[in-house]
CSV table of C-alpha atoms in Angstrom, one decimal:
chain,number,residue,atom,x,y,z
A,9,UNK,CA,-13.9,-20.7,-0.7
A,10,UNK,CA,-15.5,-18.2,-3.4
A,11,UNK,CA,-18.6,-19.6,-5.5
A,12,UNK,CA,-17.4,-17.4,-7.9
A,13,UNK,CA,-16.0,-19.1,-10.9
A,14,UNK,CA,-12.2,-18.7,-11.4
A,15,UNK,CA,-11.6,-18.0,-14.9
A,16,UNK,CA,-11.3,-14.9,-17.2
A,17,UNK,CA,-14.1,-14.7,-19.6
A,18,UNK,CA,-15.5,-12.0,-22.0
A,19,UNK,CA,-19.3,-12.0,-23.0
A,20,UNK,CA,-19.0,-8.4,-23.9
A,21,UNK,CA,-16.8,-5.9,-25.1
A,22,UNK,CA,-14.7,-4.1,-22.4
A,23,UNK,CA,-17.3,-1.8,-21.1
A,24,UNK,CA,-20.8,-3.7,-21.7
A,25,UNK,CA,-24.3,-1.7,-21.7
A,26,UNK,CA,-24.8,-2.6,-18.5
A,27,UNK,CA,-21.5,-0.6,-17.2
A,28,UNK,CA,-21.8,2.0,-19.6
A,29,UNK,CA,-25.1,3.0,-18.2
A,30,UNK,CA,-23.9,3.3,-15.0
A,31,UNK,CA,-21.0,5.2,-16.6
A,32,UNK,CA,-23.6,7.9,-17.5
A,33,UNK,CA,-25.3,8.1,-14.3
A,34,UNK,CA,-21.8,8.1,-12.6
A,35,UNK,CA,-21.0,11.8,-14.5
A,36,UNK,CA,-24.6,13.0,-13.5
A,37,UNK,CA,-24.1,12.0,-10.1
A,38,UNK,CA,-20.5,11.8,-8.8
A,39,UNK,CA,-17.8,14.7,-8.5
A,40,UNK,CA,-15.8,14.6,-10.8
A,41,UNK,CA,-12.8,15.1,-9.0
A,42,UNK,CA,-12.9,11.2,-8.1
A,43,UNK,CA,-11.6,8.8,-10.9
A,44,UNK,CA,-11.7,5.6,-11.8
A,45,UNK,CA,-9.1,3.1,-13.7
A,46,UNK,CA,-11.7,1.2,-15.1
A,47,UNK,CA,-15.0,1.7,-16.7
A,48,UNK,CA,-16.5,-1.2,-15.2
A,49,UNK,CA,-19.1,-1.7,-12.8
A,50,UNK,CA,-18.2,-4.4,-9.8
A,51,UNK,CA,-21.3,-7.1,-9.4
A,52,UNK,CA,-19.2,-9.8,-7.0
A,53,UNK,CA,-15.9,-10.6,-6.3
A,54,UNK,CA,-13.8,-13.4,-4.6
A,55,UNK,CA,-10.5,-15.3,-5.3
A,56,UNK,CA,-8.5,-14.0,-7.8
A,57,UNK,CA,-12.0,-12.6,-10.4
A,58,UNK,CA,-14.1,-9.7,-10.5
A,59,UNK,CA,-16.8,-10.0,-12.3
A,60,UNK,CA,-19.1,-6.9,-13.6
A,61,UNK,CA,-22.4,-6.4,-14.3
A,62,UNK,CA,-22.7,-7.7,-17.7
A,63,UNK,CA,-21.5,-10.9,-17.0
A,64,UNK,CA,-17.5,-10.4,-17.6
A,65,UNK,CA,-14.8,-12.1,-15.1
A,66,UNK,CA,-11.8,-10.2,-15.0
A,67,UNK,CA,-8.4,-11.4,-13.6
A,68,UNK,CA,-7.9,-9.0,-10.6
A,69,UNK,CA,-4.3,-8.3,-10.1
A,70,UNK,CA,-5.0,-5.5,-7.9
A,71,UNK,CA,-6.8,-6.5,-5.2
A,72,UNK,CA,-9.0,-3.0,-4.6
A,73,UNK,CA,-5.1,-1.0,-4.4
A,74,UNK,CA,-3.9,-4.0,-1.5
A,75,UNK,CA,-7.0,-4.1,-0.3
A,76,UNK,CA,-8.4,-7.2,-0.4
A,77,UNK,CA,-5.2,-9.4,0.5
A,78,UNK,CA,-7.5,-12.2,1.7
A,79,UNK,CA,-10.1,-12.0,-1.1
A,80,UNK,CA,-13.3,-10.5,-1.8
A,81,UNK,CA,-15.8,-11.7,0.6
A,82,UNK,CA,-13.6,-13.7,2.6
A,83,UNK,CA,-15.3,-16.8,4.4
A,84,UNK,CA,-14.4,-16.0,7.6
A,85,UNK,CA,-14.8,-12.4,7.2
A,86,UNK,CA,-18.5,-12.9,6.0
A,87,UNK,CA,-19.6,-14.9,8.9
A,88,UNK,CA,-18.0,-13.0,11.7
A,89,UNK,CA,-19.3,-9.6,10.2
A,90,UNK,CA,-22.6,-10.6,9.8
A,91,UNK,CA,-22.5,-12.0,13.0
A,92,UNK,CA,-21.5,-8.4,14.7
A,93,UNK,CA,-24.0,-6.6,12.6
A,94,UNK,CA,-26.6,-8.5,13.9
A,95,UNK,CA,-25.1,-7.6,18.0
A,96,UNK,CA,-24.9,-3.8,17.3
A,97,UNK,CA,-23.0,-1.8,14.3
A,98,UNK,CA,-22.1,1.2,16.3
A,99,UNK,CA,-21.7,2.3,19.6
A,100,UNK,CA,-18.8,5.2,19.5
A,101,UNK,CA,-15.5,3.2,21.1
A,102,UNK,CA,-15.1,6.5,23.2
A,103,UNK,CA,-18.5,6.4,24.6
A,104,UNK,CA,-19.2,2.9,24.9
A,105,UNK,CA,-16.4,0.8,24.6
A,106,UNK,CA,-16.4,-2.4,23.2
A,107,UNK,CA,-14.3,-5.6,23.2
A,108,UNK,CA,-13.7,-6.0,19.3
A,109,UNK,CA,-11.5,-3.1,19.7
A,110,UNK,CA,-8.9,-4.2,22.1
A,111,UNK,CA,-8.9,-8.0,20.9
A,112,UNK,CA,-7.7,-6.0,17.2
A,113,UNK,CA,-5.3,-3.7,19.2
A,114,UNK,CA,-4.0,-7.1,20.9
A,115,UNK,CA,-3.1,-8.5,18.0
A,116,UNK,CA,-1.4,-5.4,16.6
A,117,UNK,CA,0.0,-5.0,19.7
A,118,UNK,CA,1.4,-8.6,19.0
A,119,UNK,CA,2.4,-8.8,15.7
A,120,UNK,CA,4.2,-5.9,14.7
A,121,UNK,CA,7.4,-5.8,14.6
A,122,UNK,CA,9.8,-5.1,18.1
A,123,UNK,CA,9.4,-7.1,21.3
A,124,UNK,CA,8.7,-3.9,24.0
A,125,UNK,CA,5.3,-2.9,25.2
A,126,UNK,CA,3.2,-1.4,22.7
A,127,UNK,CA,-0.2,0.4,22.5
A,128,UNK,CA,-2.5,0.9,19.6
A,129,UNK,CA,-5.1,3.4,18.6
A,130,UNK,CA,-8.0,2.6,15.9
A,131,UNK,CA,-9.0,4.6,12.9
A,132,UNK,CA,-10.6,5.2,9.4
A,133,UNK,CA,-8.0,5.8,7.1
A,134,UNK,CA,-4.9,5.1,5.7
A,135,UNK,CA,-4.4,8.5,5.6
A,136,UNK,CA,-6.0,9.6,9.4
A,137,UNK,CA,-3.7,6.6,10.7
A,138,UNK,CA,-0.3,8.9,9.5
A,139,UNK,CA,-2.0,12.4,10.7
A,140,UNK,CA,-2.2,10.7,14.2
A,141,UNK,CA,1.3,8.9,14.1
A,142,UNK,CA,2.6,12.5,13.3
A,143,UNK,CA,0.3,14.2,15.7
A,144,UNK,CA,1.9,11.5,18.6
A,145,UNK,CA,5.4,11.8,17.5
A,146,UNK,CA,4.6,15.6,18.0
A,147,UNK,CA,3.6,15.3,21.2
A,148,UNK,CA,5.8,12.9,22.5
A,149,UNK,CA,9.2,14.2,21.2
A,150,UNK,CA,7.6,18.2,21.7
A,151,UNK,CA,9.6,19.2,18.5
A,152,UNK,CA,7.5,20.0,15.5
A,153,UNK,CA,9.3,18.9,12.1
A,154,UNK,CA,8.9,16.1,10.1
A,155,UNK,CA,10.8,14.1,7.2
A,156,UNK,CA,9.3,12.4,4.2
A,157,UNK,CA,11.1,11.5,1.3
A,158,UNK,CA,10.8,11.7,-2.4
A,159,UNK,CA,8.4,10.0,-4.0
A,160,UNK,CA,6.6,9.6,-1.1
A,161,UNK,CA,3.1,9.0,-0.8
A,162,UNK,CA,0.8,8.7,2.7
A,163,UNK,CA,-2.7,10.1,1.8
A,164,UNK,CA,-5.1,13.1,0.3
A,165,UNK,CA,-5.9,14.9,3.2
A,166,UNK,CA,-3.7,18.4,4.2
A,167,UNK,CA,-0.9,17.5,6.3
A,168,UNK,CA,-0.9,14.0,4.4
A,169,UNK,CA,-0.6,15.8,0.6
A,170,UNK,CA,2.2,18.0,2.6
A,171,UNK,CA,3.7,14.4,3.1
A,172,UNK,CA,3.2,13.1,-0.4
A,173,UNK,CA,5.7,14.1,-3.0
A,174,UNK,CA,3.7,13.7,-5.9
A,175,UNK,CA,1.4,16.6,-7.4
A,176,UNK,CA,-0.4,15.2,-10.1
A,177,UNK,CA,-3.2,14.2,-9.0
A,178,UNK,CA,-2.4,14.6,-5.4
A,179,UNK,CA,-1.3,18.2,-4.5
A,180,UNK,CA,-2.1,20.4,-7.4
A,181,UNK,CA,-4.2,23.1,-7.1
A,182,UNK,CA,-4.9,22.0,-3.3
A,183,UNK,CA,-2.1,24.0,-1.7
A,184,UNK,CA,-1.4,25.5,0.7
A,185,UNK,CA,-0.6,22.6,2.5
A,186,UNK,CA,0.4,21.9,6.3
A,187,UNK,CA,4.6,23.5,7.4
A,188,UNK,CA,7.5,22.1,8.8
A,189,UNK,CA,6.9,19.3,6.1
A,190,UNK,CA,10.7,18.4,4.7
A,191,UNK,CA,12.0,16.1,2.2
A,192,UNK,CA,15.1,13.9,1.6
A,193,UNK,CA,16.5,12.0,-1.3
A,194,UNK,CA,15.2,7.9,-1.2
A,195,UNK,CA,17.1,5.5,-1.9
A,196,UNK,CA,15.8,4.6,-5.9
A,197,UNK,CA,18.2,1.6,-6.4
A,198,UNK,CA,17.0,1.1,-10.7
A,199,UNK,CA,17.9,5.1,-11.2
A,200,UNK,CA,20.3,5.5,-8.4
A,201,UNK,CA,22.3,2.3,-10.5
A,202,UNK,CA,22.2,4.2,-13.8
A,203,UNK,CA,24.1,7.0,-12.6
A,204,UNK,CA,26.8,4.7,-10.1
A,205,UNK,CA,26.6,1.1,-9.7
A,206,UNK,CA,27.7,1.7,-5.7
A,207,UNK,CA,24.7,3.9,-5.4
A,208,UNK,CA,22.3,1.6,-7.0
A,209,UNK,CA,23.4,-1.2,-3.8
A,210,UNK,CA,24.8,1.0,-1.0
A,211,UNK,CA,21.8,1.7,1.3
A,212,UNK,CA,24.5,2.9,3.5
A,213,UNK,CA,25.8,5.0,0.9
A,214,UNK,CA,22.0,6.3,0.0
A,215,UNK,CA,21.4,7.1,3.6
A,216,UNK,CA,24.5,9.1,4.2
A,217,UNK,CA,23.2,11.3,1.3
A,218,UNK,CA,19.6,11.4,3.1
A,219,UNK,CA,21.2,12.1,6.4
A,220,UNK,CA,23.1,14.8,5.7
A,221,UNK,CA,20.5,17.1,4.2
A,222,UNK,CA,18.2,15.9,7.1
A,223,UNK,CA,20.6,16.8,9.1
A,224,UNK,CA,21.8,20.4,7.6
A,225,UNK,CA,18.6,21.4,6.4
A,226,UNK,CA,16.1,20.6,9.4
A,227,UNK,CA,18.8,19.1,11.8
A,228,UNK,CA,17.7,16.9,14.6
A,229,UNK,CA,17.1,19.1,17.3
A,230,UNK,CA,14.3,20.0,15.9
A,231,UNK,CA,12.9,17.0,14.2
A,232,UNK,CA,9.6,15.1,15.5
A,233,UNK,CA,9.5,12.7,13.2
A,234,UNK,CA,11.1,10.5,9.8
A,235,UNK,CA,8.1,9.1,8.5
A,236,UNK,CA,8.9,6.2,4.9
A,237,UNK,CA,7.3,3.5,3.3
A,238,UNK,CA,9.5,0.7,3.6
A,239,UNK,CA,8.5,-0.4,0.1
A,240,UNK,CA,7.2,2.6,-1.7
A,241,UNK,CA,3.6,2.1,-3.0
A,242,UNK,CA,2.6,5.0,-5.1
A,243,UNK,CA,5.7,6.2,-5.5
A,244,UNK,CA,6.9,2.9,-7.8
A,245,UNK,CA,7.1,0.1,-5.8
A,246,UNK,CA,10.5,1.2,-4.4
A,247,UNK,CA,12.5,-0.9,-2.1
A,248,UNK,CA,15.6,1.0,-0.8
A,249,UNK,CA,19.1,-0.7,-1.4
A,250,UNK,CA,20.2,-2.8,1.9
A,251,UNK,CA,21.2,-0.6,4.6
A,252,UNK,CA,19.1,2.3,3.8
A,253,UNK,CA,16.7,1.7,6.6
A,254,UNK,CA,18.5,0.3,9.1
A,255,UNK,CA,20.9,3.5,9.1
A,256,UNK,CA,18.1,5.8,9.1
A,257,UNK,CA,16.5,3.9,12.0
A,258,UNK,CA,19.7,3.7,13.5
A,259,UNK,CA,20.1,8.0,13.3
A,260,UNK,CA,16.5,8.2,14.6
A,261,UNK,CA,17.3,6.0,17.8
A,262,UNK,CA,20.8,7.9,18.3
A,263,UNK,CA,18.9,12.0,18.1
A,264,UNK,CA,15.6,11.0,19.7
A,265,UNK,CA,13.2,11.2,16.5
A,266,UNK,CA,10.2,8.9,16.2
A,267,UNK,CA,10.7,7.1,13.3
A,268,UNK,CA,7.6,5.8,11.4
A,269,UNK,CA,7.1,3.2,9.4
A,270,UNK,CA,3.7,3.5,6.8
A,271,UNK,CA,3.0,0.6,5.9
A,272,UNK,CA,-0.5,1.0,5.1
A,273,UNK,CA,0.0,-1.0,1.7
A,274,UNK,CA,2.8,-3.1,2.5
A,275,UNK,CA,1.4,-4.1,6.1
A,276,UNK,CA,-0.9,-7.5,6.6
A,277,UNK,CA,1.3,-10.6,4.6
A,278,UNK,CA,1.5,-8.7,1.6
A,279,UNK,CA,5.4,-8.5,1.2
A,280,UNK,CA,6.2,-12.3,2.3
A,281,UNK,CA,6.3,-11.3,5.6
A,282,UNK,CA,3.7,-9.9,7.8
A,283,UNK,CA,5.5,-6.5,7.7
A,284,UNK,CA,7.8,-5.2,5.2
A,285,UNK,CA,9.8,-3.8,7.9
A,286,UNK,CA,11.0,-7.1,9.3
A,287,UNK,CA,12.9,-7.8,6.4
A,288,UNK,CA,15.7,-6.1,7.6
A,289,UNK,CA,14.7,-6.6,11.3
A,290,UNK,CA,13.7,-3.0,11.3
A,291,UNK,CA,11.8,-2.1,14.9
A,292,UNK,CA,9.7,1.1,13.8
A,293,UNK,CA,8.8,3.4,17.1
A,294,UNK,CA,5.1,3.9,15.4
A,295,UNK,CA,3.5,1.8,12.6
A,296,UNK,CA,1.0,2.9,10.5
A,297,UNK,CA,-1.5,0.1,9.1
A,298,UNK,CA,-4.3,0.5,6.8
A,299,UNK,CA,-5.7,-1.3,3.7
A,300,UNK,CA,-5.3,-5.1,4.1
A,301,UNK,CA,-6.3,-4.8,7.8
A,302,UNK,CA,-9.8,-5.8,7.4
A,303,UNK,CA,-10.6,-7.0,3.8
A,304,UNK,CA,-12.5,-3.9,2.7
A,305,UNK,CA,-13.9,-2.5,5.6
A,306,UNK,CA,-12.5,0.7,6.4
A,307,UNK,CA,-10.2,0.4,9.2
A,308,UNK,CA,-6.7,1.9,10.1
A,309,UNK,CA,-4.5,1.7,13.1
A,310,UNK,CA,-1.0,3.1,14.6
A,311,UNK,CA,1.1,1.1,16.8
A,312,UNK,CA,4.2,1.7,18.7
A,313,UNK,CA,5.9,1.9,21.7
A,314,UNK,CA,3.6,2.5,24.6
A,315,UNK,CA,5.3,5.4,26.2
A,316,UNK,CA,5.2,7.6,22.6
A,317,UNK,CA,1.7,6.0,22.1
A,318,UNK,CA,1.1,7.2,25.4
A,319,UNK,CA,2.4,10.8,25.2
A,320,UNK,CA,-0.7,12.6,24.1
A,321,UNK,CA,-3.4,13.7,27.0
A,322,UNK,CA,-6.7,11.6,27.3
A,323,UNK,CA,-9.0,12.5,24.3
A,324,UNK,CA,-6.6,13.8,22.4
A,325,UNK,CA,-6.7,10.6,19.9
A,326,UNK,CA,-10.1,9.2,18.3
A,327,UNK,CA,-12.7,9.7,16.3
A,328,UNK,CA,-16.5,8.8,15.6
A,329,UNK,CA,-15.9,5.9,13.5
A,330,UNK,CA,-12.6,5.2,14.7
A,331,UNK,CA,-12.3,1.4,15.0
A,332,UNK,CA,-15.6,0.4,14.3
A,333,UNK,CA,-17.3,-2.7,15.9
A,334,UNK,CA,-18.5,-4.1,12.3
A,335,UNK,CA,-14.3,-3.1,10.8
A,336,UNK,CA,-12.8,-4.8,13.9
A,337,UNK,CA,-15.0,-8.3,13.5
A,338,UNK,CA,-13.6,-8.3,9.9
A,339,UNK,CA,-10.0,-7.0,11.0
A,340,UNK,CA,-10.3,-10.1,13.5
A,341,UNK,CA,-11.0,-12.4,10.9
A,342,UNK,CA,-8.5,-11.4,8.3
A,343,UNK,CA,-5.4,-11.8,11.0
A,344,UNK,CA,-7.3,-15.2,11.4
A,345,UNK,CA,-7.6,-16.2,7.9
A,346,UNK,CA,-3.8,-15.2,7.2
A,347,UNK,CA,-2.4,-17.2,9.8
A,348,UNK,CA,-4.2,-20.1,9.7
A,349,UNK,CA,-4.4,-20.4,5.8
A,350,UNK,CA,-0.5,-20.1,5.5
A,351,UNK,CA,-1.1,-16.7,3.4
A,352,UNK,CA,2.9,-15.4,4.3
A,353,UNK,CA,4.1,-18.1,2.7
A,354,UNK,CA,1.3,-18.0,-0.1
A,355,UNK,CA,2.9,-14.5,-0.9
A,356,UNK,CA,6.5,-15.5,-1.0
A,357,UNK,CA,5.2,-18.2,-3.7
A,358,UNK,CA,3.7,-15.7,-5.8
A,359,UNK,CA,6.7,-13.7,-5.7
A,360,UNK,CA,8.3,-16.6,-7.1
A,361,UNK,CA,5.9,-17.1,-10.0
A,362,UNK,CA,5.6,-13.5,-10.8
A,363,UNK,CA,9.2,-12.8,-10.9
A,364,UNK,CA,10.2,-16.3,-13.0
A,365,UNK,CA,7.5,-14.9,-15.3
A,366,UNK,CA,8.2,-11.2,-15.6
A,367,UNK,CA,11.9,-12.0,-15.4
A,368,UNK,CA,11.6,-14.0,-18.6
A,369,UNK,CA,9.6,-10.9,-20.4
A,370,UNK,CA,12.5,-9.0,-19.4
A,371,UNK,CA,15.5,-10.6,-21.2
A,372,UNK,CA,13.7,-10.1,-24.5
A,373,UNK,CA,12.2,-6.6,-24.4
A,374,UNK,CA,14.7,-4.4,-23.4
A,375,UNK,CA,11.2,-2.0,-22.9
A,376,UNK,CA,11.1,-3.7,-19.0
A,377,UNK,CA,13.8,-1.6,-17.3
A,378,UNK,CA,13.5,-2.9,-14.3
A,379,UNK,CA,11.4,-5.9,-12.3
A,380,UNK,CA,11.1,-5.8,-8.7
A,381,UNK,CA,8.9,-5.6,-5.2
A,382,UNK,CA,8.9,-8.4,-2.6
A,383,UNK,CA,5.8,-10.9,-1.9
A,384,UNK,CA,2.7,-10.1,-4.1
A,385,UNK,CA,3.7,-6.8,-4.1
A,386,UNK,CA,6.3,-6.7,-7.7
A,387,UNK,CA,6.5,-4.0,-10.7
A,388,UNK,CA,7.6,-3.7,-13.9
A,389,UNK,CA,9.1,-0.1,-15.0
A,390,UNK,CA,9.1,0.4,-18.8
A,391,UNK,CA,11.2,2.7,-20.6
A,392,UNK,CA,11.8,3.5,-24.4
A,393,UNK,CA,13.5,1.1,-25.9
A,394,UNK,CA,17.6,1.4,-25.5
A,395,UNK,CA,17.2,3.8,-22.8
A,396,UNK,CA,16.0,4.4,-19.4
A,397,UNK,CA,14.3,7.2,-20.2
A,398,UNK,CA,10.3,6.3,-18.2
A,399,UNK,CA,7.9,5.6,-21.3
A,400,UNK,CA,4.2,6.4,-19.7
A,401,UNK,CA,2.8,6.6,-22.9
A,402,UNK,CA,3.6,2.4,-23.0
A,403,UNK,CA,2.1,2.2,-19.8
A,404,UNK,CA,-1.1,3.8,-20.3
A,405,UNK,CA,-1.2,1.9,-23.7
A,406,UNK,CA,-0.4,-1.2,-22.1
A,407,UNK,CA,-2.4,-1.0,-18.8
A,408,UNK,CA,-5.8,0.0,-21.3
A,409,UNK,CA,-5.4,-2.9,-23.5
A,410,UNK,CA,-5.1,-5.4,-20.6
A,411,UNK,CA,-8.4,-3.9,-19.0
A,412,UNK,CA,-10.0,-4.5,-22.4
A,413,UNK,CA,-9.2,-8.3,-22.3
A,414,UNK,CA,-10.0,-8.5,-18.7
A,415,UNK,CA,-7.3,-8.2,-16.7
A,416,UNK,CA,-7.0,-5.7,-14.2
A,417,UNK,CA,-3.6,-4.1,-13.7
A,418,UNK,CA,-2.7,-0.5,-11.8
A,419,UNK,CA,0.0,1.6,-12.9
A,420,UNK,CA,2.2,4.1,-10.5
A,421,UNK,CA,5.1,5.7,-10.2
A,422,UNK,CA,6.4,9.2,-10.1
A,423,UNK,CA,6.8,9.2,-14.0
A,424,UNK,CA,3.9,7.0,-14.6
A,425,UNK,CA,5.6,4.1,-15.8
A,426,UNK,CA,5.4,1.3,-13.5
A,427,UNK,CA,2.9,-1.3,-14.1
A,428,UNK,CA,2.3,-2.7,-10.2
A,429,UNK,CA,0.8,-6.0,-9.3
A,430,UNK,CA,-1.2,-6.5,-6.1
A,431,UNK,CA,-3.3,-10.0,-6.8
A,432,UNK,CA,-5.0,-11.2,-3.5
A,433,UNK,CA,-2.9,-14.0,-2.2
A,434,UNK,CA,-6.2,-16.3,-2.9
A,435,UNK,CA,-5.5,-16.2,-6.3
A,436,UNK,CA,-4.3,-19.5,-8.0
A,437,UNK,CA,-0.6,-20.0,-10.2
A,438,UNK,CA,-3.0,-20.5,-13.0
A,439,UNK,CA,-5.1,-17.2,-13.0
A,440,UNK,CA,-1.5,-15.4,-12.5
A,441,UNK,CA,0.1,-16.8,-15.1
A,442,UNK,CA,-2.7,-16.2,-17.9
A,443,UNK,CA,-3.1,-12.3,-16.6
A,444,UNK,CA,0.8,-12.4,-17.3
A,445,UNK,CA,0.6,-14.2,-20.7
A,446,UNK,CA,-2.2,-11.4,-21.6
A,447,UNK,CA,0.4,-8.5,-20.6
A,448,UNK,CA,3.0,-10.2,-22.5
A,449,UNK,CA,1.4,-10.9,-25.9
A,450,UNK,CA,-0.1,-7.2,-25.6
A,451,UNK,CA,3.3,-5.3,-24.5
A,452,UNK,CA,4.9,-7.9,-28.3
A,453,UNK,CA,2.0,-6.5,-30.3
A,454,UNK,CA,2.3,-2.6,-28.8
């Protein structure tokens, strides 16, 4: 377990000299085109705290975006890493292969979902992960389209931004951005609901809708690829109505398009299940992981059916870094450290807590439009009071206000008013329930 003390506590204000001098030599030094939520400045981590330079511990409820599922600095993770790094840190996989590689590619090969032969391939990014699914599905199927849907998000880089719906901050000013990119209507069940209660619980219904322009607008013939989120990440934490994906799997299996599952932040125990797809049994051709696959480390991976992972010539995947020896020894431990520390379950049980909790909140501030999300993986999306109209002015406020009592919380969505949760699933009942307390005496006061 961490060393690191698990309790919030303030010695100074929310930022303290110590982060606001790095604040300044973060503007003299970094592009300004990157961001950040927060203006403090990370000093160790572990368990459900961050703590900052000056000395404050912060309730982390967003685990570095899904990142650290297992917790900062994970035991396990620690020792075999440092182990590696003392063997070698790099040796290209392509020139001189290595055994780290396969033994992660084994266990990807054996835990995603579907019980037919699959292959793997290793990379960097989130992001690279879904330019190579698409580049395979390409190559396999020989047909060049490709279907996202709204609110979509899978990454910064061309093709990906061409993917993501979004265009603040994604797209905008970026452009132009990769062809034969299409888009079809989601299944939104909170704002599908408003408009007909069928809509907002018919994933049949929902898909029919997506189907048809799919099918009029691109039609199959010339489709490579459907590529969704199974939950929607920073799209709103969007899981479809019942049916939805099932139906669209269904269509891909029946007109020979690789269907994709990115589940880059839902992948790795996150949901209550090791995949979000296996909620509805869903068996994706390709799988796109990412983010909790190694604790930090950068480390990606797509994995499907070995005869489309197969399909492009030899060379025609990889990459420098891709899989990297140091990544793999901490991908190897995470996969570890979830199944032998029960962290499935772990997620199903904050699920429980967070939705008692938020639930409650909900039935007296008619502010919380909607609660929902599956595992550790739940938002809240606020609207102005007696409407549904999205408030993202609340949400900023809110979001700010926790981050200056020291709790960190992301927001998302489309409109920018979802509040998302993502607490590492090493985080105790007690650290979860006093970051929620916080949210809830600061959304009474706003």
């Amino acid at each position: 377990m961490t060393t690191l003390e698990q309790s919030r506590k303030l010695v100074t204000d929310i930022p303290g000299p110590g982060s606001i001098e790095l604040s300044k030599r973060r503007v003299a030094a970094v592009s300004h085109g990157v961001g950040v939520t927060m203006p403090i400045y990370a000093a160790r981590a572990g368990g459900g705290i961050i703590e900052d330079v000056d000395g404050n511990r912060l309730i982390d409820l967003g685990s570095g975006i899904a990142v650290t599922t297992i917790g900062n600095s994970s035991p396990r993770v620690v020792e075999q890493v440092t182990a590696q790094v003392a063997r070698f840190t790099h040796t290209c996989f392509m020139v001189t292969p290595y055994e780290e590689y396969i033994a992660v590619a084994e266990h990807l090969n054996r835990l995603t979902p579907g019980t037919y032969e699959k292959r793997s391939a290793l990379f960097n990014s989130g992001a690279e992960a879904v330019e190579n699914a698409v580049k395979i599905a390409r190559s396999y199927t020989r047909k060049s389209a490709v279907v996202a849907f709204d609110h979509a998000y899978h990454g910064r880089t061309n093709l990906t931004m061409a993917l993501t719906a979004k265009s603040m901050p994604y797209k905008s000013g970026f452009g132009p951005f990769a062809p034969e990119i299409y888009r079809a209507p989601l299944s939104y069940p909170y704002r599908d609901g408003l408009l007909d209660k069928e809509w907002g619980t018919n994933g049949d219904l929902a898909a029919d809708r997506a189907l048809t322009v799919i099918d009029k607008q691109i039609g199959a013939a010339n489709l490579a690829a459907v590529i969704i989120e199974p939950i929607q990440g920073e799209g709103g934490f969007i899981a479809p109505a019942p049916g939805f994906l099932p139906a669209l799997r269904g269509w891909c299996a029946d007109n020979d398009v690789v269907f994709i599952a990115d589940e880059v932040q839902t992948g790795f125990a996150r949901t209550g299940a090791m995949f979000a797809c296996e909620d509805e049994g869903i068996e994706p051709d390709l799988i796109v992981t990412a983010k909790g696959i190694a604790d930090g480390l950068p480390l990606a991976a797509v994995t499907g059916r070995a005869e489309i992972m197969d399909a492009p010539h030899v060379s025609g995947l990889g990459g420098t870094y891709g899989g990297n020896p140091v990544a793999c020894a901490a991908a190897l431990a995470t996969i570890e450290t979830i199944e032998l520390d029960g962290l499935v379950e772990r997620a199903k049980q904050i699920e429980a807590v967070m939705k008692d909790k938020l639930g409650h909140m909900q039935a007296d501030d008619d502010r919380i439009g909607d609660v929902r999300g599956r595992g550790a993986m739940i938002a809240v999306e606020l609207v102005r009071s007696g409407t549904a109209e999205p408030d993202p002015e609340l949400t900023k406020a809110l979001a700010a206000k926790a981050h200056a009592q020291g709790v960190l919380v992301l927001t998302c969505g489309t409109y920018g008013n979802v509040l998302r949760f993502l607490p590492p699933l090493t985080i105790s009942d007690e650290l979860l329930l006093e970051g929620l307390d916080v949210l809830n005496q600061i959304l009474t006061e706003l």
